[in-house]
Coordinates of C-alpha atoms and ligand atoms in Angstrom, one line a residue:
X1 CA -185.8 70.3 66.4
X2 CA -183.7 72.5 68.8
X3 CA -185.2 70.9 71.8
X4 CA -184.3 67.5 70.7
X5 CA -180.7 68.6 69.6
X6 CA -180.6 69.7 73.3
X7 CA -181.7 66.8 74.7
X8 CA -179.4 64.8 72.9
X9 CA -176.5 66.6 73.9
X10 CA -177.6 66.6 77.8
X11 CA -177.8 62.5 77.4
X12 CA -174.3 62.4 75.2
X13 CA -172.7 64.6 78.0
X14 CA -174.9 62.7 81.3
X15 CA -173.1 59.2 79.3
X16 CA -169.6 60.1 78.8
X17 CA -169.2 62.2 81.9
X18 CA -169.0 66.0 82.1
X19 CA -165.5 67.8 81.6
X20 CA -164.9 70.6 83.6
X21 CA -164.5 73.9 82.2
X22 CA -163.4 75.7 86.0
X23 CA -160.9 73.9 87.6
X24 CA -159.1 75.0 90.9
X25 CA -156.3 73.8 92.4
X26 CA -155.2 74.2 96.0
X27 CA -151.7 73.3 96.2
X28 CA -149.3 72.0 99.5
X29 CA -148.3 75.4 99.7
X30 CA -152.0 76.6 100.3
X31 CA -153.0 73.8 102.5
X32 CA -150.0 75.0 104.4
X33 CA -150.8 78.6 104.3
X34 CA -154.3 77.6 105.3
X35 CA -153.1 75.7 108.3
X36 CA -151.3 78.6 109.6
X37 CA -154.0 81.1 109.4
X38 CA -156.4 78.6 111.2
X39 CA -153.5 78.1 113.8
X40 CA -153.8 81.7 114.7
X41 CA -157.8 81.6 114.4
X42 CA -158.1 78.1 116.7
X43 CA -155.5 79.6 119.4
X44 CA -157.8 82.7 119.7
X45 CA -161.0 81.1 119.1
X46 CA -159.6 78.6 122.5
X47 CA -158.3 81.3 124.8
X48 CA -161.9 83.0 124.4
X49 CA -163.5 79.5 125.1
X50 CA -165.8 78.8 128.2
X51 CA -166.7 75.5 129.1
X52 CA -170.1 74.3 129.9
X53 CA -170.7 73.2 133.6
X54 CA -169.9 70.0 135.3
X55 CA -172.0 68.4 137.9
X56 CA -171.6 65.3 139.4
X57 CA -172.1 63.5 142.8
X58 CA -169.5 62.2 145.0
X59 CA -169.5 58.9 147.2
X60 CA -167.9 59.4 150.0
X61 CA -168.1 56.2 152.6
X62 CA -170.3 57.1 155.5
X63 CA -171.0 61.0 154.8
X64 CA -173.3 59.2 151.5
X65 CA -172.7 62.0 148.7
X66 CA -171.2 65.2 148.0
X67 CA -172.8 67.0 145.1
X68 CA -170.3 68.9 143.2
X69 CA -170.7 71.5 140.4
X70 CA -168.1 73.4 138.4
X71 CA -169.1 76.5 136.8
X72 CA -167.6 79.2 135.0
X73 CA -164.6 77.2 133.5
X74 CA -162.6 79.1 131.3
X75 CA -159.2 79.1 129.4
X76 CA -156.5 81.3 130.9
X77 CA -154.0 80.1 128.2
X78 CA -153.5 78.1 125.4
X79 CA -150.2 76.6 124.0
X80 CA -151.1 75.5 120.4
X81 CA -148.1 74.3 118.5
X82 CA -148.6 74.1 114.7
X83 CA -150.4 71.1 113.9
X84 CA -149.6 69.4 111.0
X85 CA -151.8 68.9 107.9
X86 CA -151.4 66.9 104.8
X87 CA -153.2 66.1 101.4
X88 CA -154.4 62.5 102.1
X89 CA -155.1 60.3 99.4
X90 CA -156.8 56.8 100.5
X91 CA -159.6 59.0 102.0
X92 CA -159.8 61.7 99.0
X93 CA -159.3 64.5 102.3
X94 CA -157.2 65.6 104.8
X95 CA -155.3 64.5 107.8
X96 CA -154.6 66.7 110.3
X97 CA -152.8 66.2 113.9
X98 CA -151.7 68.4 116.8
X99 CA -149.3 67.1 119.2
X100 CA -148.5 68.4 123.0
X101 CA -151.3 70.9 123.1
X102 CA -150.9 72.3 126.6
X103 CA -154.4 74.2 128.1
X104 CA -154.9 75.8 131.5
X105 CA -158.0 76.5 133.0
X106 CA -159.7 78.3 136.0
X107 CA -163.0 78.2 137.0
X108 CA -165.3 78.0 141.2
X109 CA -166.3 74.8 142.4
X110 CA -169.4 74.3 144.7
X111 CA -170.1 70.9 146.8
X112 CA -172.8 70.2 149.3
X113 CA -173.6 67.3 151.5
X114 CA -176.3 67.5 153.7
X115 CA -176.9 71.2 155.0
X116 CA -173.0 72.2 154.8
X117 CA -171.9 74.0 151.3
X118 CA -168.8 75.0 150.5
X119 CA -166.9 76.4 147.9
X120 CA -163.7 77.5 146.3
X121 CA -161.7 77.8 143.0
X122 CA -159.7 75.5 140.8
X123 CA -157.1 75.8 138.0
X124 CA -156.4 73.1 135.7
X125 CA -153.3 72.2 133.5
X126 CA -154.0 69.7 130.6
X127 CA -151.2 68.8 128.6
X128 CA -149.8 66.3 126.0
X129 CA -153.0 66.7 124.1
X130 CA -152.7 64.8 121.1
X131 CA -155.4 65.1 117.8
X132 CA -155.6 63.5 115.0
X133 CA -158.4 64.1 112.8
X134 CA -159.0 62.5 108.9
X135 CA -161.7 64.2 106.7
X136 CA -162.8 63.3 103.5
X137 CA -163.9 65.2 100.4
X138 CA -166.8 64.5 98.7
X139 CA -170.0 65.4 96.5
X140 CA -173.7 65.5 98.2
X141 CA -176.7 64.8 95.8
X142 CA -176.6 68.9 94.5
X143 CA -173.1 68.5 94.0
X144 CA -171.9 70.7 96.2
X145 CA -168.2 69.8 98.0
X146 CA -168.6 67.6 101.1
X147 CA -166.8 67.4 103.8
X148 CA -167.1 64.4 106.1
X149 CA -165.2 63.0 109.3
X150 CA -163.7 59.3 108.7
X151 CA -161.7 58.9 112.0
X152 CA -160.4 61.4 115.2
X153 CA -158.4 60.5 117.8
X154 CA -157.5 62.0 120.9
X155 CA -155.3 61.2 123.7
X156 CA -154.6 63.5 127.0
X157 CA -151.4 62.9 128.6
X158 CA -151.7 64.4 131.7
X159 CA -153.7 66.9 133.7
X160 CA -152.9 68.7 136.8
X161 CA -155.5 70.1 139.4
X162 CA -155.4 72.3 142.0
X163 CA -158.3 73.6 144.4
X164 CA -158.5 76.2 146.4
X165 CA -160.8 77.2 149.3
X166 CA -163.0 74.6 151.4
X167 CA -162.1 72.3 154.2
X168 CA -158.7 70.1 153.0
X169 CA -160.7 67.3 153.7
X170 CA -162.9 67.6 150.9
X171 CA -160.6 69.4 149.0
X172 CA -158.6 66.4 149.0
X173 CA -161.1 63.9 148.1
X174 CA -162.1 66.6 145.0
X175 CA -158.6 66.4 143.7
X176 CA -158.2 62.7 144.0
X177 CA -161.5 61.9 142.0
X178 CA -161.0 64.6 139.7
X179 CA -157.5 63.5 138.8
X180 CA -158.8 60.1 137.6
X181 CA -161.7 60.9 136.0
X182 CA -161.1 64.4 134.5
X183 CA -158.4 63.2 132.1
X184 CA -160.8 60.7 130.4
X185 CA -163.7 63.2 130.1
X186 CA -161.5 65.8 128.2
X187 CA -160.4 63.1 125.8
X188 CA -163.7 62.2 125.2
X189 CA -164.8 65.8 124.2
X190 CA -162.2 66.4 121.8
X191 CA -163.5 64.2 118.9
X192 CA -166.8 65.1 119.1
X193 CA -166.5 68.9 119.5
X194 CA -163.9 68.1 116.3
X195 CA -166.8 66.5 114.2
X196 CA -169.2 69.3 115.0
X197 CA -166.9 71.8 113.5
X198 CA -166.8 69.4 110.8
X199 CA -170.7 69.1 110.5
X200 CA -170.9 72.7 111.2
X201 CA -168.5 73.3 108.0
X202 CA -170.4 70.7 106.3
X203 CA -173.5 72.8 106.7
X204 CA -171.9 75.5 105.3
X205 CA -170.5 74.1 102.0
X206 CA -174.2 73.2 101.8
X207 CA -176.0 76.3 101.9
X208 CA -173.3 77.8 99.8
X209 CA -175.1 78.5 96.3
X210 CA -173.3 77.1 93.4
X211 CA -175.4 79.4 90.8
X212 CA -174.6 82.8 90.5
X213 CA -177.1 85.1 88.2
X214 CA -174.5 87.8 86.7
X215 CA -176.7 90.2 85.9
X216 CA -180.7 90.0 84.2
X217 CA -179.4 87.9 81.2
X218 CA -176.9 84.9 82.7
X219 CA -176.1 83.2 85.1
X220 CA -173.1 81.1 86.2
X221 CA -173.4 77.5 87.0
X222 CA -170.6 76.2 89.2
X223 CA -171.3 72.8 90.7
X224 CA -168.9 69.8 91.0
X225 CA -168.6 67.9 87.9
X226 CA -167.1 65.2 89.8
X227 CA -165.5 63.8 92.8
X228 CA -162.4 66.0 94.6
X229 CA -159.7 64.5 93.4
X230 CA -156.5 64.7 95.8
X231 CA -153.0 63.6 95.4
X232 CA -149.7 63.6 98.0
X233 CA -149.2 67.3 96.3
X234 CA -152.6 69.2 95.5
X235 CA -156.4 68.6 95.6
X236 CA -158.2 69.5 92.1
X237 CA -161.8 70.4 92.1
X238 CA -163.5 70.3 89.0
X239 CA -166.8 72.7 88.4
X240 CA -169.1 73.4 85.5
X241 CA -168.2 76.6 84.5
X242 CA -171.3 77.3 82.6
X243 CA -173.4 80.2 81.7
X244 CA -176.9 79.9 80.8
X245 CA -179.4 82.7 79.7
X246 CA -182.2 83.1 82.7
X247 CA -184.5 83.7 79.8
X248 CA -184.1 80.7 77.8
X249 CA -181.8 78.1 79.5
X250 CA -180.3 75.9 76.6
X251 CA -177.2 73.6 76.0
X252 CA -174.4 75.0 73.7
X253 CA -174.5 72.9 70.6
X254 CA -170.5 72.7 71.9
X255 CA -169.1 71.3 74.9
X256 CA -166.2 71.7 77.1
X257 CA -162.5 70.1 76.5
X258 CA -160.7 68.4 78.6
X259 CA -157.6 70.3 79.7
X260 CA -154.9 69.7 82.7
X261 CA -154.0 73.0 84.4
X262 CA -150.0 73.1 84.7
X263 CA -148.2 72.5 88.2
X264 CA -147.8 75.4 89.5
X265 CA -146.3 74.3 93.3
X266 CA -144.7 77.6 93.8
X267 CA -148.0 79.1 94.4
X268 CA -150.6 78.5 96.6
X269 CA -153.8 78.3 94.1
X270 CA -153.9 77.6 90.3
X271 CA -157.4 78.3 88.7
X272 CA -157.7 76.6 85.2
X273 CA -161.0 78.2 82.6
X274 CA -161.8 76.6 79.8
X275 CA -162.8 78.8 76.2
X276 CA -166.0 77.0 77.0
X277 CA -167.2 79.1 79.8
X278 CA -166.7 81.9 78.0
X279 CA -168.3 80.6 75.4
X280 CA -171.3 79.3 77.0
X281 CA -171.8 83.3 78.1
X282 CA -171.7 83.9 74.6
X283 CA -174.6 81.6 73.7
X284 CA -176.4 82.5 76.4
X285 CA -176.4 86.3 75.7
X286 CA -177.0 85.1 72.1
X287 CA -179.8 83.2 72.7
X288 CA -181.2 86.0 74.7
X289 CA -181.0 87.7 72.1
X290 CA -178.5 90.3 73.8
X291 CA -176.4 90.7 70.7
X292 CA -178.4 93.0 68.8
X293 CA -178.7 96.6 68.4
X294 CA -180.2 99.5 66.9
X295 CA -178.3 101.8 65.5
X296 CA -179.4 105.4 64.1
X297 CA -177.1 108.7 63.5
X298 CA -177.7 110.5 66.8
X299 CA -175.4 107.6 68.0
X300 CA -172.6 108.3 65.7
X301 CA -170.2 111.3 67.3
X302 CA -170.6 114.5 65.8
X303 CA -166.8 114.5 64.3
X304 CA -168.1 111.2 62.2
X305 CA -167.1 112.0 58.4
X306 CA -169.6 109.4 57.7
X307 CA -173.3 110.4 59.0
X308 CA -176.5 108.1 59.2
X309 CA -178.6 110.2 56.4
X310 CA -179.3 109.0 52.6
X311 CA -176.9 111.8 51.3
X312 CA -173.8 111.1 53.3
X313 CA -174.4 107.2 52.3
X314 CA -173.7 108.4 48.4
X315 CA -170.5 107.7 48.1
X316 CA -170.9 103.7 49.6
X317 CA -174.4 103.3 47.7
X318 CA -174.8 105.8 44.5
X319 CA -178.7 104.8 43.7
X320 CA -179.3 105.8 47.9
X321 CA -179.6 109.4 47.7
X322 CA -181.5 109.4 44.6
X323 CA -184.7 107.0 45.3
X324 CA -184.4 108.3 48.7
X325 CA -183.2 112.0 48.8
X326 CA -182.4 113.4 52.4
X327 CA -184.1 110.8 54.9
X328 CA -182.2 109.8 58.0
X329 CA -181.6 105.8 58.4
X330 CA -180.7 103.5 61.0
X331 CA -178.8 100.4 61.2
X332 CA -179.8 97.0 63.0
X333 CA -176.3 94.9 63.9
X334 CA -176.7 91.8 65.1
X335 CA -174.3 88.8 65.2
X336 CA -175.5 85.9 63.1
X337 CA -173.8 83.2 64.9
X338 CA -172.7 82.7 68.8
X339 CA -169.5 84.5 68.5
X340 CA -166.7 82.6 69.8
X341 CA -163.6 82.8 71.6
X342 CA -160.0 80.6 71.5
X343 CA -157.6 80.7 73.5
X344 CA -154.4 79.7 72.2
X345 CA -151.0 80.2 73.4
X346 CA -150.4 84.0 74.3
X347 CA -153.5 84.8 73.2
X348 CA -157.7 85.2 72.8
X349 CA -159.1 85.4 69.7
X350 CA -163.1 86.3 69.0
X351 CA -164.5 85.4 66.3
X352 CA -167.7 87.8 65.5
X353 CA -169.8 87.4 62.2
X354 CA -172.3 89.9 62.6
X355 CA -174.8 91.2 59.9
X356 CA -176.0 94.7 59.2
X357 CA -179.5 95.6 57.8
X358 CA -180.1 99.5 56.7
X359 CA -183.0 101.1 56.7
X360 CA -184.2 104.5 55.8
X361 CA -186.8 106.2 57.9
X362 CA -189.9 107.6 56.1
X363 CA -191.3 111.1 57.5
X364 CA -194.1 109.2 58.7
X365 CA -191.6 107.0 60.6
X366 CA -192.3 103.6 58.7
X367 CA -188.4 102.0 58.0
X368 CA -187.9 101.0 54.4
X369 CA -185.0 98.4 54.0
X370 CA -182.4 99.5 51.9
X371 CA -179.7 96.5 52.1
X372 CA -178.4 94.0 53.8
X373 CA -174.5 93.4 54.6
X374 CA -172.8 90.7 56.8
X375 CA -169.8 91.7 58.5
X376 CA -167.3 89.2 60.0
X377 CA -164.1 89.9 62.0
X378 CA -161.5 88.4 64.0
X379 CA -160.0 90.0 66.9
X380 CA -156.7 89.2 68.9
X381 CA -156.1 90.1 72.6
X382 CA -153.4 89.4 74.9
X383 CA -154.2 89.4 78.4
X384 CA -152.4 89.9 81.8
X385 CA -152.0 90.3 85.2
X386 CA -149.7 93.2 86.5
X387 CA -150.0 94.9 89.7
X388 CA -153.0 93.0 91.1
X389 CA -155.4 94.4 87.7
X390 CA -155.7 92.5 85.2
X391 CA -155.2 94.2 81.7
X392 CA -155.1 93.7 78.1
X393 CA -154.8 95.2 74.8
X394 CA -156.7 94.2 71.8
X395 CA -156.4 94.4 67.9
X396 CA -158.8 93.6 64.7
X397 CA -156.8 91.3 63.1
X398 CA -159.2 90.9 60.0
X399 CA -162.9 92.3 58.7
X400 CA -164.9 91.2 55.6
X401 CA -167.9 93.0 54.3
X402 CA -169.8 90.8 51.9
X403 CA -173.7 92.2 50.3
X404 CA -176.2 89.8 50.9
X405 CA -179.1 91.6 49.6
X406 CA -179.9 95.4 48.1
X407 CA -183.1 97.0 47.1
X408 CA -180.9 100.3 46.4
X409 CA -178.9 99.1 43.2
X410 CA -174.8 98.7 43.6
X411 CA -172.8 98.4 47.4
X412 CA -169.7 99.5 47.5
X413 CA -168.5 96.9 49.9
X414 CA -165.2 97.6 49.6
X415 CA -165.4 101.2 50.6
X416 CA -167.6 99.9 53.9
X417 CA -165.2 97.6 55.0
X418 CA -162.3 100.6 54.9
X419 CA -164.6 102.4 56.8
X420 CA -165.5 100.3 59.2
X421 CA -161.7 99.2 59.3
X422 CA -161.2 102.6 60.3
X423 CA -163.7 103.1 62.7
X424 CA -162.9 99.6 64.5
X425 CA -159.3 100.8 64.3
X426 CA -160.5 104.6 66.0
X427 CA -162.9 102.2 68.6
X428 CA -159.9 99.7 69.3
X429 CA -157.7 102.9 70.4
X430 CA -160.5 103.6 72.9
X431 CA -160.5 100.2 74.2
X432 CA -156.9 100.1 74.3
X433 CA -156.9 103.1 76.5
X434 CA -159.5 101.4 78.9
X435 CA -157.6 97.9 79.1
X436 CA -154.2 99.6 79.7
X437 CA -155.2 100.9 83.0
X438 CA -156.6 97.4 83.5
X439 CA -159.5 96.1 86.1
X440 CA -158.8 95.6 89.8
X441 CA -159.1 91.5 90.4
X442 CA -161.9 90.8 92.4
X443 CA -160.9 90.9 96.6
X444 CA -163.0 89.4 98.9
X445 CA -163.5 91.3 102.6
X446 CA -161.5 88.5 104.7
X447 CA -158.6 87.9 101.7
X448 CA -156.5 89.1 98.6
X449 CA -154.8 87.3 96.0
X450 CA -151.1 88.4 95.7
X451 CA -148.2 87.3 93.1
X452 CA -151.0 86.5 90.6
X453 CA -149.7 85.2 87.5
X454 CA -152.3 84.6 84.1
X455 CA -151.1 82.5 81.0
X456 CA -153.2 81.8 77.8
X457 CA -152.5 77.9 77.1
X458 CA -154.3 76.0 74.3
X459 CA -157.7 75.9 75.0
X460 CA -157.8 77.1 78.8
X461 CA -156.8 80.3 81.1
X462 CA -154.7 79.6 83.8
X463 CA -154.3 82.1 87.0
X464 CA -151.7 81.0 89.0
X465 CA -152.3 82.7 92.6
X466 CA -150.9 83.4 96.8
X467 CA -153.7 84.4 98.6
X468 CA -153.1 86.8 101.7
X469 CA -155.6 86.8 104.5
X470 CA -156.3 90.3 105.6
X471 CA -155.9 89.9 109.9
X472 CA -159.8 92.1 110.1
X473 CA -161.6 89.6 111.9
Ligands
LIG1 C1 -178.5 81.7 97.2 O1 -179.3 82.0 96.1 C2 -180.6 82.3 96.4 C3 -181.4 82.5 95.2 O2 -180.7 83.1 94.1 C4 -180.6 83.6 97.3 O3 -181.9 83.9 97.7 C5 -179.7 83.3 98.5 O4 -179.6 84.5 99.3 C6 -178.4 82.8 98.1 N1 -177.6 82.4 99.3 C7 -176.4 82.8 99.6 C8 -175.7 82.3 100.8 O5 -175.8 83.6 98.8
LIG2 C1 -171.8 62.4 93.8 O1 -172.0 61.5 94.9 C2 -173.0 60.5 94.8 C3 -173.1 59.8 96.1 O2 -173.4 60.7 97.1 C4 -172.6 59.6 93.6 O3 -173.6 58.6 93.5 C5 -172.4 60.4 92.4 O4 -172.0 59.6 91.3 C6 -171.5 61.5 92.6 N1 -171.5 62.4 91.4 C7 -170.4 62.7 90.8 C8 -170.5 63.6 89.6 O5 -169.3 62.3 91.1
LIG3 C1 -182.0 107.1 68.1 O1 -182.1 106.1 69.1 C2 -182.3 106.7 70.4 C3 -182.3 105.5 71.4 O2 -183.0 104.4 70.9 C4 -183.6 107.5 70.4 O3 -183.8 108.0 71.7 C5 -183.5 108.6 69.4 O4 -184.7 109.3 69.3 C6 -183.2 108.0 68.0 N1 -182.9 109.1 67.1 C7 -183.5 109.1 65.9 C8 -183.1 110.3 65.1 O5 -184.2 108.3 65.5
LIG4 C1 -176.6 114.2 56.2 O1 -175.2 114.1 56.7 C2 -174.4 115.2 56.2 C3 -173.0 115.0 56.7 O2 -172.5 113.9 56.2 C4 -175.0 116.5 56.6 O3 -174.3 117.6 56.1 C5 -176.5 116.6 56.2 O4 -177.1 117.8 56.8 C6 -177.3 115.4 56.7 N1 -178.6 115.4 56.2 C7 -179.7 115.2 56.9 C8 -181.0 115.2 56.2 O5 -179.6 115.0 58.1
LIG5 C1 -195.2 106.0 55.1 O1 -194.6 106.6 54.0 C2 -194.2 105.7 52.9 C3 -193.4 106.5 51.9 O2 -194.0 107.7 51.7 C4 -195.4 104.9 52.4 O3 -194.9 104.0 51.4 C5 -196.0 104.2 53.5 O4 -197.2 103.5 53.1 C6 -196.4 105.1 54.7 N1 -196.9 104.3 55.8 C7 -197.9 104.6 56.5 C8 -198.2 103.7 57.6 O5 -198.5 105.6 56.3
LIG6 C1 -159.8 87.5 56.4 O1 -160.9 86.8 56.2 C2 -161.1 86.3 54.9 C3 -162.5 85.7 54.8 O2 -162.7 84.8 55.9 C4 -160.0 85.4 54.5 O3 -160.2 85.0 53.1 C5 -158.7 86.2 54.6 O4 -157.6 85.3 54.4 C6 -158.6 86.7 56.0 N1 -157.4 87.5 56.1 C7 -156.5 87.5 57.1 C8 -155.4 88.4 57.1 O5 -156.7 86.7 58.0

């Protein structure tokens, strides 16, 4: 039965297309951000560049050739001006272009014709470099993000040589075919040292793993759900969002909303998460079987007016202490349904319906049930960000004891569910205490997030975020 319910659900959600549950949202102001870090990054990355050696021959009328090499080029400075990079939408990527990139160079040059060598050094001066390079966004076959190069051109405007050292005749000859040729070999380096970096990136995005196990029971499915999609102000990726258990990997009988993550262009990232990812971490530590516990009355603390022993039970179950004087019990909770979470406007709720079998434990260790209670609450919590950690506070909003079965005679459910009130109500000030000093947001080595904003809409989380590169490497 449950294996066809699941596959049913894979083919209803494979035909009407999968709706996100993580969506992310780089903005103009990110992509700008972005551009200005790798500015920095490309300007060192240049001045540190060496450039492979060149070797050619050299017709010169009757002396027949000159063989040439130049070796040990290398930039001695690099005037990068800030490129310019946009969302571009009729390629679903970016354009990006640099304009009046200015590099010099130095670097020895060698020639020999016949049995006569000489050498000597040159410097070079390129400038008016112009760049323009359009990428598109995609999805590969594992639905990973792709990124692809769909045109580059480069132009040179002009380059100036100078070489040092050697007989002027030759020197002169150098220059002049140098001059001519050298500006048409740069250009046609640029674009494909551009779409290595582009294949280089693109092998990147593919190793990257788009499952993440969270610990022994889930793990976190992230791929693409579709195509990027980018507009003249942001580009929106959409990603699963999904936990599974490891143990048991199953489909929720529940699937995830649509839901549109505000505009948010004062900040550089907006990050959109559905209820359904949360819930599908529910269902997967349900159907773990996670949610389950045994409970016995070394657990309880010692200043419990309530202990886990036949006697102290009198007052909730009279016939207890009677048909089973003085035994200690134990108590297995369990939830009896995937609890779930909503998220409306300003805040979570979780809705928990748990049950509660007693048991008393025989000297000889057998457990003898007693009765059976279920227990279903609702909880409200607000969330937010303050001071890079994210905090919260939480409150039981409602809790129903109902008896589903006794072999013990009359439950006082009433009186369990003010005790239990109480107890949440002692357990929520704990919690309270905990979520007040809040959890630091997750920081990456190379970069923070800064000015991060959360807000509970209908149905979805959204984080509204700057990012700060930290300048370590
Ligand atoms: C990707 O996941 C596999 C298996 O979980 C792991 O062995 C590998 O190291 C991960 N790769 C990266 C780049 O995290
Ligand atoms: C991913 O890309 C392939 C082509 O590479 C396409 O056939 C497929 O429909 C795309 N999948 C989604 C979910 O967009
Ligand atoms: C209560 O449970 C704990 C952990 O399962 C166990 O170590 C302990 O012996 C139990 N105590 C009693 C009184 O059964
Ligand atoms: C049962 O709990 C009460 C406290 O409520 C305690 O005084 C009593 O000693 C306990 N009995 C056993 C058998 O543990
Ligand atoms: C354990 O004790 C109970 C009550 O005295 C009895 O009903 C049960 O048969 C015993 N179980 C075993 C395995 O001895
Ligand atoms: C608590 O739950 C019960 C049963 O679901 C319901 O009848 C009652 O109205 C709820 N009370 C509040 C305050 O939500």
């Amino acid at each position: 039965m449950l294996p066809a319910v699941t596959v049913g659900l894979m083919l209803v959600s494979l035909t009407c297309g999968e709706n996100p549950a993580v969506q992310v949202v780089l903005t103009n102001k990110g992509l700008q951000y972005g551009k200005h870090v790798g500015t920095g990054w490309i300007q060192e990355k240049l001045e540190s560049v060496t450039l492979p050696d060149i070797s050619g021959k050299l017709r010169i009328g009757i002396i027949g050739n000159i063989d040439y090499t130049l070796s040990g080029i290398s930039v001695t400075k690099c005037d990068l001006p800030e490129p310019s990079v946009e969302f571009y939408q009729s390629t679903t990527g970016f354009k990006t272009s640099v304009s009046g990139l200015s590099v010099a160079l130095t670097g020895e040059w060698r020639a020999h014709y016949g049995i006569i060598h000489t050498s000597g050094t040159v410097s070079l001066a390129i400038f008016n470099v112009d760049v323009t390079s359009v990428v598109k966004l995609g999805n590969d076959t594992n639905r990973h993000l792709s990124v692809s190069s769909v045109s580059c051109n480069a132009a040179v405007g002009g380059v100036d040589i100078q070489v040092h050292g050697g007989p002027s005749w030759i020197v002169k000859k150098v220059v002049a075919h140098f001059k001519g040729k050298i500006a048409g070999d740069i250009r046609d380096r640029i674009c494909p040292n551009v779409e290595e970096s582009i294949a280089v990136l693109e092998q990147h995005l593919q190793a990257m793993n788009v499952s993440f196990d969270v610990n022994q029971v889930v793990t976190l499915d992230l791929p693409l759900t579709g195509l990027p999609i980018v507009d003249a102000s942001s580009l929106n990726l959409g990603l699963k969002g999904e936990f599974y258990s490891i143990k048991s990997p199953t489909e929720p009988p529940f699937q995830a909303k649509p839901f549109t993550v505000p505009e948010q262009p004062g900040r550089m990232l907006s990050v959109g998460l559905s209820e359904f990812t949360l819930n599908s971490a529910s269902y997967g530590y349900y159907s773990a079987g996670a949610l389950q516990a045994v409970i016995n009355d070394s657990m309880l603390p010692k200043f419990s007016p309530v202990h886990l022993n036949t006697s102290s039970m009198g007052p909730y179950v009279p016939g207890l202490p009677k048909m089973f004087p003085g035994l200690l019990m134990s108590l297995q909770v369990y939830a009896r349904e995937v609890p779930l979470f909503s998220f409306l406007p300003g805040a979570v709720y979780l809705d928990l319906r748990g049950a509660v079998k007693a048991f008393a434990i025989q000297p000889n260790g057998t457990q003898t049930p007693l009765f059976k209670l279920n227990v279903d609450s609702l909880f409200s919590s607000k969330v937010w960000i303050a001071d890079g950690q994210l905090k919260g506070s939480m409150a039981l909003n409602n809790l129903t004891v109902t008896l589903v079965s006794s072999e013990v005679g009359t439950v006082k459910t009433d009186a369990i569910q003010n005790i239990l009130w109480k107890a949440s109500s002692f357990a929520m000030i704990q919690v309270n205490r905990i979520l007040a000093k809040g959890v630091t947001l997750p920081r990456m080595k190379q970069a923070e997030l800064v000015n991060t904003v959360l807000e509970v809409d209908k149905g979805f989380i959204a984080v509204f975020s700057d990012a700060q590169v930290l300048m370590t490497d």
